[in-house]
XYZ file of N, CA, C and O in Angstrom:
696
model
N 0.848 -1.175 0.000
C 0.000 0.000 0.000
C 0.892 1.237 0.000
O 1.854 1.311 0.746
N 0.572 2.215 -0.828
C 1.349 3.436 -0.975
C 0.940 4.442 0.089
O -0.242 4.720 0.273
N 1.906 4.992 0.815
C 1.636 6.005 1.843
C 1.304 7.329 1.170
O 2.035 7.788 0.285
N 0.213 7.969 1.591
C -0.173 9.253 1.006
C 0.693 10.395 1.509
O 0.711 11.460 0.914
N 1.425 10.183 2.600
C 2.275 11.234 3.154
C 3.648 11.290 2.484
O 4.104 12.351 2.106
N 4.300 10.102 2.357
C 5.682 10.100 1.848
C 5.868 9.253 0.589
O 6.980 9.127 0.102
N 4.790 8.653 0.070
C 4.821 7.810 -1.127
C 5.667 6.544 -0.969
O 6.099 5.957 -1.944
N 5.894 6.122 0.264
C 6.636 4.885 0.513
C 5.718 3.691 0.263
O 4.554 3.707 0.654
N 6.231 2.649 -0.385
C 5.457 1.431 -0.618
C 5.548 0.562 0.628
O 6.625 0.312 1.142
N 4.395 0.121 1.143
C 4.320 -0.668 2.365
C 3.615 -1.988 2.089
O 2.855 -2.103 1.124
N 3.817 -2.992 2.957
C 3.091 -4.259 2.800
C 1.583 -4.024 2.892
O 1.128 -3.104 3.571
N 0.804 -4.876 2.233
C -0.650 -4.704 2.191
C -1.291 -4.761 3.569
O -2.304 -4.121 3.819
N -0.708 -5.504 4.505
C -1.307 -5.634 5.833
C -0.804 -4.587 6.836
O -1.205 -4.588 7.995
N 0.053 -3.659 6.391
C 0.615 -2.644 7.297
C -0.461 -1.643 7.721
O -1.300 -1.241 6.925
N -0.423 -1.267 8.991
C -1.345 -0.249 9.497
C -0.675 1.119 9.575
O -1.352 2.134 9.616
N 0.669 1.114 9.605
C 1.435 2.351 9.656
C 2.552 2.279 8.628
O 3.070 1.208 8.328
N 2.922 3.447 8.086
C 3.954 3.518 7.056
C 5.322 3.170 7.630
O 5.706 3.668 8.695
N 6.072 2.339 6.891
C 7.440 2.000 7.278
C 8.388 3.177 7.103
O 9.427 3.233 7.727
N 8.035 4.121 6.232
C 8.905 5.251 5.937
C 8.740 6.443 6.858
O 9.709 7.064 7.264
N 7.475 6.789 7.207
C 7.261 8.006 7.998
C 6.402 7.783 9.242
O 6.233 8.695 10.046
N 5.836 6.585 9.390
C 5.039 6.287 10.571
C 3.590 6.736 10.496
O 2.835 6.578 11.451
N 3.171 7.299 9.363
C 1.783 7.770 9.227
C 0.828 6.582 9.190
O 1.169 5.514 8.697
N -0.383 6.784 9.711
C -1.416 5.740 9.683
C -1.842 5.507 8.232
O -2.055 6.451 7.484
N -1.944 4.238 7.847
C -2.314 3.868 6.482
C -3.792 3.496 6.423
O -4.161 2.340 6.560
N -4.639 4.478 6.246
C -6.062 4.242 6.051
C -6.373 4.471 4.591
O -5.829 5.368 3.964
N -7.268 3.682 4.059
C -7.688 3.834 2.675
C -8.937 4.698 2.668
O -10.010 4.243 3.013
N -8.781 5.991 2.334
C -9.907 6.913 2.333
C -10.803 6.688 1.133
O -10.339 6.531 0.020
N -12.107 6.659 1.379
C -13.073 6.471 0.296
C -13.120 7.725 -0.576
O -13.255 8.836 -0.056
N -13.040 7.589 -1.895
C -13.089 8.762 -2.764
C -14.478 9.405 -2.815
O -14.619 10.543 -3.223
N -15.509 8.688 -2.383
C -16.860 9.237 -2.419
C -17.231 9.939 -1.111
O -17.681 11.066 -1.123
N -17.059 9.237 0.037
C -17.524 9.812 1.313
C -16.385 10.166 2.254
O -16.614 10.673 3.347
N -15.140 9.874 1.881
C -13.923 10.180 2.639
C -13.769 9.347 3.922
O -12.942 9.639 4.753
N -14.570 8.306 4.110
C -14.463 7.441 5.281
C -13.122 6.717 5.248
O -12.704 6.212 4.211
N -12.433 6.633 6.398
C -11.156 5.930 6.484
C -11.419 4.439 6.621
O -12.080 4.004 7.564
N -10.920 3.660 5.695
C -11.088 2.213 5.694
C -9.747 1.555 5.964
O -8.701 2.092 5.598
N -9.734 0.373 6.594
C -8.462 -0.296 6.876
C -7.778 -0.776 5.602
O -8.445 -0.988 4.578
N -6.454 -0.958 5.651
C -5.731 -1.454 4.484
C -6.315 -2.777 3.992
O -6.763 -3.597 4.784
N -6.326 -2.954 2.689
C -6.844 -4.174 2.097
C -8.333 -4.126 1.788
O -8.859 -5.038 1.156
N -9.013 -3.087 2.211
C -10.452 -2.978 1.946
C -10.692 -2.782 0.460
O -9.987 -2.029 -0.191
N -11.696 -3.459 -0.064
C -12.059 -3.297 -1.467
C -13.270 -2.396 -1.628
O -13.471 -1.797 -2.674
N -14.109 -2.333 -0.577
C -15.304 -1.499 -0.599
C -15.353 -0.679 0.679
O -14.895 -1.115 1.729
N -15.922 0.517 0.594
C -16.032 1.404 1.740
C -17.025 0.825 2.753
O -18.134 0.423 2.388
N -16.639 0.811 4.019
C -17.502 0.301 5.085
C -18.669 1.245 5.362
O -19.671 0.845 5.934
N -18.564 2.487 4.931
C -19.596 3.487 5.182
C -20.633 3.566 4.059
O -21.825 3.581 4.318
N -20.175 3.634 2.794
C -21.114 3.845 1.681
C -21.071 2.731 0.628
O -21.786 2.801 -0.360
N -20.221 1.734 0.803
C -20.087 0.577 -0.081
C -19.525 0.911 -1.463
O -19.597 0.093 -2.382
N -18.947 2.075 -1.646
C -18.315 2.410 -2.923
C -17.056 1.573 -3.101
O -16.352 1.294 -2.139
N -16.755 1.172 -4.345
C -15.533 0.392 -4.559
C -14.299 1.251 -4.308
O -14.223 2.381 -4.757
N -13.362 0.686 -3.543
C -12.101 1.385 -3.275
C -11.070 0.987 -4.313
O -10.297 1.800 -4.765
N -11.035 -0.251 -4.682
C -10.173 -0.730 -5.766
C -10.609 -2.128 -6.117
O -11.330 -2.776 -5.368
N -10.155 -2.570 -7.273
C -10.428 -3.935 -7.701
C -9.097 -4.645 -7.806
O -8.100 -4.030 -8.152
N -9.060 -5.940 -7.528
C -7.795 -6.660 -7.656
C -7.217 -6.505 -9.053
O -7.927 -6.659 -10.036
N -5.948 -6.140 -9.119
C -5.270 -6.007 -10.398
C -5.549 -4.711 -11.131
O -5.119 -4.524 -12.244
N -6.299 -3.781 -10.510
C -6.563 -2.499 -11.161
C -6.181 -1.375 -10.227
O -5.994 -1.565 -9.040
N -6.123 -0.184 -10.781
C -5.844 0.986 -9.965
C -7.055 1.314 -9.126
O -8.172 0.954 -9.454
N -6.847 2.012 -8.020
C -7.970 2.420 -7.193
C -8.759 3.498 -7.910
O -8.345 4.010 -8.939
N -9.898 3.891 -7.327
C -10.764 4.884 -7.955
C -10.028 6.197 -8.137
O -10.253 6.923 -9.078
N -9.098 6.525 -7.238
C -8.333 7.766 -7.407
C -7.180 7.470 -8.357
O -6.076 7.207 -7.942
N -7.456 7.494 -9.612
C -6.547 7.116 -10.691
C -5.126 7.604 -10.460
O -4.902 8.697 -9.980
N -4.150 6.776 -10.837
C -2.746 7.098 -10.599
C -2.304 8.361 -11.335
O -1.353 8.996 -10.934
N -3.018 8.742 -12.375
C -2.602 9.956 -13.076
C -2.866 11.216 -12.262
O -2.406 12.281 -12.611
N -3.607 11.109 -11.157
C -3.875 12.264 -10.303
C -3.202 12.137 -8.939
O -3.506 12.877 -8.026
N -2.304 11.158 -8.771
C -1.712 10.930 -7.458
C -0.704 11.999 -7.045
O -0.542 12.259 -5.872
N -0.004 12.603 -7.975
C 0.961 13.634 -7.603
C 0.840 14.827 -8.553
O 0.540 14.656 -9.727
N 1.074 16.030 -8.034
C 0.975 17.229 -8.886
C 1.899 17.193 -10.106
O 1.573 17.776 -11.124
N 3.020 16.488 -10.018
C 3.921 16.400 -11.162
C 3.236 15.727 -12.347
O 3.553 16.007 -13.494
N 2.264 14.856 -12.079
C 1.600 14.122 -13.148
C 0.633 14.983 -13.943
O 0.374 14.700 -15.103
N 0.088 16.036 -13.344
C -0.944 16.811 -14.038
C -0.663 18.301 -14.145
O -1.479 19.042 -14.654
N 0.487 18.760 -13.694
C 0.839 20.173 -13.844
C 1.484 20.374 -15.214
O 2.426 19.671 -15.562
N 0.961 21.312 -16.010
C 1.557 21.553 -17.331
C 3.030 21.927 -17.214
O 3.437 22.592 -16.257
N 3.805 21.519 -18.185
C 5.258 21.730 -18.149
C 5.627 23.209 -18.016
O 6.490 23.564 -17.229
N 4.946 24.089 -18.758
C 5.281 25.519 -18.686
C 5.044 26.068 -17.281
O 5.819 26.886 -16.784
N 4.004 25.597 -16.611
C 3.704 26.084 -15.266
C 4.688 25.511 -14.256
O 5.160 26.224 -13.358
N 5.053 24.243 -14.410
C 6.038 23.623 -13.523
C 7.379 24.329 -13.629
O 8.045 24.598 -12.618
N 7.798 24.665 -14.853
C 9.072 25.364 -15.045
C 9.034 26.754 -14.409
O 10.004 27.192 -13.802
N 7.906 27.438 -14.541
C 7.764 28.764 -13.941
C 7.846 28.679 -12.410
O 8.477 29.512 -11.769
N 7.240 27.654 -11.843
C 7.296 27.452 -10.387
C 8.719 27.154 -9.952
O 9.214 27.731 -8.981
N 9.397 26.270 -10.675
C 10.757 25.885 -10.293
C 11.744 27.034 -10.413
O 12.659 27.163 -9.605
N 11.579 27.895 -11.421
C 12.518 29.006 -11.573
C 12.312 30.077 -10.510
O 13.237 30.789 -10.165
N 11.115 30.193 -9.972
C 10.866 31.206 -8.944
C 10.923 30.632 -7.540
O 10.746 31.344 -6.569
N 11.190 29.350 -7.408
C 11.138 28.677 -6.116
C 12.100 29.261 -5.090
O 11.743 29.429 -3.924
N 13.329 29.572 -5.488
C 14.322 30.047 -4.517
C 13.896 31.353 -3.853
O 14.169 31.574 -2.674
N 13.203 32.215 -4.570
C 12.765 33.477 -3.977
C 11.496 33.318 -3.154
O 11.111 34.222 -2.432
N 10.840 32.152 -3.234
C 9.579 31.947 -2.540
C 9.693 31.127 -1.267
O 8.798 31.161 -0.434
N 10.773 30.393 -1.092
C 10.883 29.516 0.060
C 10.880 30.306 1.358
O 11.556 31.307 1.498
N 10.078 29.841 2.291
C 10.024 30.459 3.608
C 9.225 31.746 3.669
O 9.199 32.401 4.693
N 8.556 32.103 2.608
C 7.810 33.351 2.570
C 6.368 33.125 3.016
O 5.727 32.165 2.623
N 5.863 34.012 3.864
C 4.469 33.955 4.286
C 3.661 34.843 3.354
O 4.060 35.962 3.065
N 2.526 34.325 2.882
C 1.722 35.111 1.950
C 0.260 34.709 2.051
O -0.070 33.628 2.520
N -0.589 35.583 1.582
C -2.006 35.268 1.502
C -2.269 34.566 0.186
O -1.692 34.918 -0.845
N -3.163 33.584 0.233
C -3.515 32.827 -0.957
C -5.033 32.664 -1.014
O -5.737 32.930 -0.050
N -5.499 32.219 -2.147
C -6.910 31.871 -2.310
C -6.981 30.387 -2.621
O -6.260 29.894 -3.488
N -7.849 29.689 -1.900
C -8.056 28.260 -2.113
C -9.391 28.075 -2.822
O -10.398 28.650 -2.426
N -9.394 27.274 -3.862
C -10.614 26.987 -4.624
C -10.886 25.490 -4.557
O -10.020 24.683 -4.905
N -12.071 25.143 -4.057
C -12.525 23.756 -4.083
C -13.575 23.649 -5.173
O -14.476 24.483 -5.242
N -13.474 22.640 -5.988
C -14.467 22.419 -7.042
C -14.737 20.930 -7.141
O -13.808 20.124 -7.147
N -16.022 20.579 -7.179
C -16.370 19.181 -7.391
C -17.600 19.092 -8.274
O -18.236 20.097 -8.569
N -17.903 17.884 -8.696
C -19.002 17.655 -9.619
C -20.274 17.383 -8.816
O -20.351 16.384 -8.104
N -21.224 18.282 -8.938
C -22.494 18.141 -8.217
C -23.262 16.942 -8.774
O -23.411 16.787 -9.978
N -23.751 16.093 -7.866
C -24.554 14.948 -8.271
C -23.764 13.767 -8.791
O -24.349 12.822 -9.329
N -22.455 13.769 -8.630
C -21.655 12.670 -9.179
C -21.901 11.359 -8.443
O -21.812 10.288 -9.040
N -22.215 11.417 -7.158
C -22.455 10.173 -6.403
C -23.632 9.404 -7.007
O -23.570 8.192 -7.155
N -24.696 10.135 -7.359
C -25.860 9.484 -7.951
C -25.528 8.938 -9.342
O -25.967 7.856 -9.724
N -24.744 9.687 -10.099
C -24.366 9.280 -11.440
C -23.505 8.019 -11.440
O -23.640 7.159 -12.302
N -22.633 7.900 -10.441
C -21.656 6.818 -10.426
C -22.018 5.669 -9.497
O -21.271 4.702 -9.391
N -23.153 5.745 -8.828
C -23.513 4.784 -7.785
C -23.459 3.329 -8.245
O -22.981 2.470 -7.517
N -23.945 3.026 -9.418
C -24.024 1.635 -9.883
C -22.920 1.261 -10.858
O -23.020 0.247 -11.537
N -21.884 2.057 -10.942
C -20.811 1.793 -11.916
C -19.582 1.243 -11.208
O -19.341 1.524 -10.041
N -18.769 0.498 -11.942
C -17.510 0.036 -11.360
C -16.477 1.157 -11.447
O -16.705 2.189 -12.075
N -15.347 0.949 -10.797
C -14.330 1.994 -10.682
C -13.791 2.449 -12.028
O -13.590 3.642 -12.252
N -13.558 1.527 -12.941
C -13.007 1.884 -14.254
C -13.998 2.718 -15.059
O -13.620 3.682 -15.719
N -15.268 2.349 -15.004
C -16.306 3.094 -15.711
C -16.453 4.493 -15.107
O -16.596 5.486 -15.828
N -16.380 4.566 -13.774
C -16.468 5.873 -13.096
C -15.309 6.770 -13.523
O -15.501 7.958 -13.800
N -14.105 6.227 -13.595
C -12.937 7.014 -14.010
C -13.093 7.487 -15.448
O -12.733 8.601 -15.788
N -13.627 6.613 -16.306
C -13.826 6.977 -17.711
C -14.772 8.172 -17.837
O -14.599 9.017 -18.699
N -15.761 8.254 -16.952
C -16.693 9.384 -16.972
C -16.106 10.631 -16.317
O -16.316 11.745 -16.787
N -15.386 10.440 -15.211
C -14.900 11.588 -14.444
C -13.614 12.219 -14.975
O -13.427 13.423 -14.843
N -12.721 11.427 -15.539
C -11.425 11.968 -15.966
C -11.530 13.155 -16.916
O -10.843 14.161 -16.715
N -12.382 13.119 -17.947
C -12.477 14.304 -18.822
C -12.981 15.542 -18.084
O -12.563 16.656 -18.382
N -13.858 15.342 -17.114
C -14.384 16.465 -16.332
C -13.277 17.050 -15.462
O -13.075 18.271 -15.421
N -12.531 16.188 -14.778
C -11.424 16.645 -13.930
C -10.376 17.343 -14.785
O -9.814 18.376 -14.386
N -10.104 16.829 -15.976
C -9.150 17.472 -16.887
C -9.586 18.900 -17.221
O -8.771 19.826 -17.215
N -10.857 19.091 -17.505
C -11.361 20.434 -17.836
C -11.270 21.369 -16.636
O -10.926 22.546 -16.776
N -11.564 20.845 -15.456
C -11.470 21.655 -14.235
C -10.013 22.083 -14.018
O -9.734 23.241 -13.726
N -9.082 21.134 -14.169
C -7.669 21.461 -13.968
C -7.153 22.416 -15.040
O -6.348 23.303 -14.731
N -7.609 22.269 -16.271
C -7.195 23.191 -17.333
C -7.588 24.625 -16.990
O -6.819 25.562 -17.234
N -8.773 24.809 -16.423
C -9.217 26.152 -16.033
C -8.323 26.719 -14.941
O -7.959 27.901 -14.966
N -7.938 25.898 -13.980
C -7.041 26.343 -12.907
C -5.695 26.749 -13.485
O -5.159 27.819 -13.182
N -5.143 25.915 -14.343
C -3.818 26.181 -14.919
C -3.831 27.395 -15.840
O -2.840 28.119 -15.918
N -4.943 27.637 -16.520
C -5.051 28.795 -17.409
C -4.820 30.091 -16.641
O -4.260 31.049 -17.172
N -5.218 30.134 -15.372
C -5.056 31.343 -14.552
C -3.915 31.201 -13.546
O -3.873 31.884 -12.535
N -2.980 30.284 -13.849
C -1.753 30.042 -13.090
C -2.002 29.682 -11.634
O -1.242 30.032 -10.749
N -3.067 28.923 -11.423
C -3.292 28.306 -10.122
C -2.601 26.960 -10.101
O -2.188 26.439 -11.143
N -2.466 26.395 -8.930
C -1.826 25.107 -8.764
C -2.832 24.125 -8.194
O -3.418 24.394 -7.145
N -3.050 23.015 -8.869
C -3.929 21.975 -8.334
C -3.132 21.247 -7.264
O -2.138 20.596 -7.542
N -3.585 21.388 -6.028
C -2.886 20.818 -4.892
C -3.293 19.376 -4.625
O -2.486 18.575 -4.185
N -4.562 19.062 -4.892
C -5.055 17.724 -4.565
C -6.257 17.382 -5.442
O -7.116 18.226 -5.648
N -6.285 16.160 -5.937
C -7.437 15.663 -6.679
C -8.131 14.654 -5.778
O -7.504 13.727 -5.275
N -9.424 14.861 -5.542
C -10.164 14.025 -4.609
C -11.390 13.432 -5.301
O -12.464 14.027 -5.255
N -11.224 12.297 -5.964
C -12.356 11.620 -6.590
C -13.001 12.455 -7.680
O -12.567 12.469 -8.812
N -14.063 13.191 -7.311
C -14.809 13.982 -8.296
C -14.521 15.466 -8.187
O -15.256 16.281 -8.710
N -13.443 15.849 -7.513
C -13.150 17.266 -7.348
C -11.675 17.546 -7.137
O -10.846 16.641 -7.122
N -11.386 18.836 -6.985
C -10.002 19.279 -6.815
C -9.915 20.354 -5.736
O -10.907 20.996 -5.401
N -8.712 20.545 -5.229
C -8.381 21.694 -4.392
C -7.249 22.419 -5.109
O -6.241 21.800 -5.462
N -7.443 23.708 -5.374
C -6.439 24.489 -6.094
C -6.031 25.699 -5.261
O -6.833 26.236 -4.497
N -4.791 26.116 -5.441
C -4.245 27.278 -4.727
C -3.890 28.343 -5.748
O -3.242 28.053 -6.756
N -4.294 29.555 -5.473
C -3.935 30.710 -6.296
C -3.134 31.659 -5.410
O -3.556 31.985 -4.307
N -1.981 32.093 -5.889
C -1.121 33.002 -5.136
C 0.098 32.324 -4.557
O 0.975 32.978 -4.005
N 0.203 31.008 -4.656
C 1.374 30.268 -4.197
C 1.441 28.966 -4.990
O 0.396 28.389 -5.284
N 2.567 28.484 -5.364
C 3.868 29.075 -5.155
C 4.143 30.280 -6.046
O 5.074 31.024 -5.802
N 3.332 30.483 -7.082
C 3.509 31.675 -7.914
C 2.695 32.816 -7.307
O 1.476 32.716 -7.192
N 3.374 33.863 -6.923
C 2.700 34.998 -6.296
C 2.024 35.865 -7.351
O 2.609 36.172 -8.388
N 0.766 36.207 -7.074
C 0.000 37.111 -7.928
C -0.805 38.024 -7.017
O -1.457 37.552 -6.089
N -0.761 39.315 -7.288
C -1.543 40.266 -6.500
C -3.039 39.998 -6.636
O -3.803 40.205 -5.712
N -3.448 39.537 -7.781
C -4.869 39.320 -8.065
C -5.267 37.846 -7.944
O -6.129 37.369 -8.675
N -4.692 37.125 -6.970
C -4.945 35.690 -6.853
C -6.423 35.364 -6.638
O -6.940 34.390 -7.181
N -7.151 36.184 -5.891
C -8.577 35.926 -5.661
C -9.381 36.090 -6.952
O -10.284 35.298 -7.251
N -9.036 37.098 -7.738
C -9.717 37.329 -9.013
C -9.421 36.178 -9.976
O -10.313 35.696 -10.688
N -8.166 35.715 -9.991
C -7.799 34.595 -10.848
C -8.599 33.342 -10.477
O -9.033 32.594 -11.354
N -8.794 33.114 -9.180
C -9.593 31.958 -8.740
C -11.034 32.084 -9.225
O -11.645 31.097 -9.662
N -11.589 33.276 -9.169
C -12.960 33.497 -9.651
C -13.050 33.272 -11.156
O -13.999 32.639 -11.635
N -12.069 33.779 -11.898
C -12.059 33.550 -13.344
C -11.950 32.055 -13.659
O -12.590 31.555 -14.584
N -11.124 31.345 -12.890
C -10.986 29.901 -13.105
C -12.316 29.197 -12.837
O -12.717 28.310 -13.601
N -13.018 29.588 -11.777
C -14.318 28.983 -11.459
C -15.320 29.238 -12.584
O -16.073 28.332 -12.975
N -15.327 30.452 -13.109
C -16.224 30.760 -14.228
C -15.851 29.959 -15.479
O -16.733 29.477 -16.197
N -14.560 29.813 -15.723
C -14.107 29.032 -16.875
C -14.502 27.560 -16.720
O -14.880 26.903 -17.698
N -14.453 27.040 -15.491
C -14.878 25.666 -15.237
C -16.352 25.496 -15.593
O -16.732 24.564 -16.295
N -17.165 26.422 -15.126
C -18.604 26.332 -15.392
C -18.881 26.394 -16.888
O -19.683 25.627 -17.416
N -18.210 27.298 -17.566
C -18.408 27.456 -19.001
C -18.016 26.204 -19.765
O -18.759 25.711 -20.617
N -16.839 25.667 -19.473
C -16.370 24.494 -20.212
C -17.203 23.251 -19.885
O -17.472 22.440 -20.773
N -17.645 23.112 -18.644
C -18.444 21.935 -18.291
C -19.860 22.018 -18.853
O -20.456 21.003 -19.181
N -20.399 23.238 -18.966
C -21.709 23.387 -19.615
C -21.622 22.926 -21.072
O -22.502 22.242 -21.570
N -20.554 23.333 -21.749
C -20.359 22.947 -23.148
C -20.126 21.435 -23.262
O -20.570 20.808 -24.218
N -19.446 20.846 -22.289
C -19.163 19.414 -22.301
C -20.443 18.615 -22.096
O -20.696 17.615 -22.693
């Protein structure tokens, strides 16, 4: 089982990470209930957590920001990183998720759910990146994005609002 804190690979029966000591709970992508390692279905809502031989519902392409941050934005962050370390600043956090997705995906398997959700998540992330926000976390049917860090912008709150409007526009068209 992969630790969400340090990305250390641990035995399937481990309750704590061998690398950092963090508790290894398998969080449900639908209701966020913490399930013990090895669980295939959520004890709270019965959503599939993973299938043997397949990736879990939280697709591996969204496991780390390096996997979904556009190259131009990553390079911009890395070149400005030295001037940003240790700096305290105000930021805007944007949470976005798909309304009604639980009902839409209730009777589907994990692979089918990913096939439906991935294009939507891609459009949401594209809107964030267009306004130089950073997608900090992908959570099943939604994202958490930061505007104003690590790239500082005076208008970070306005950029977050523009990104939210762009998400609505692109998803309506989709």
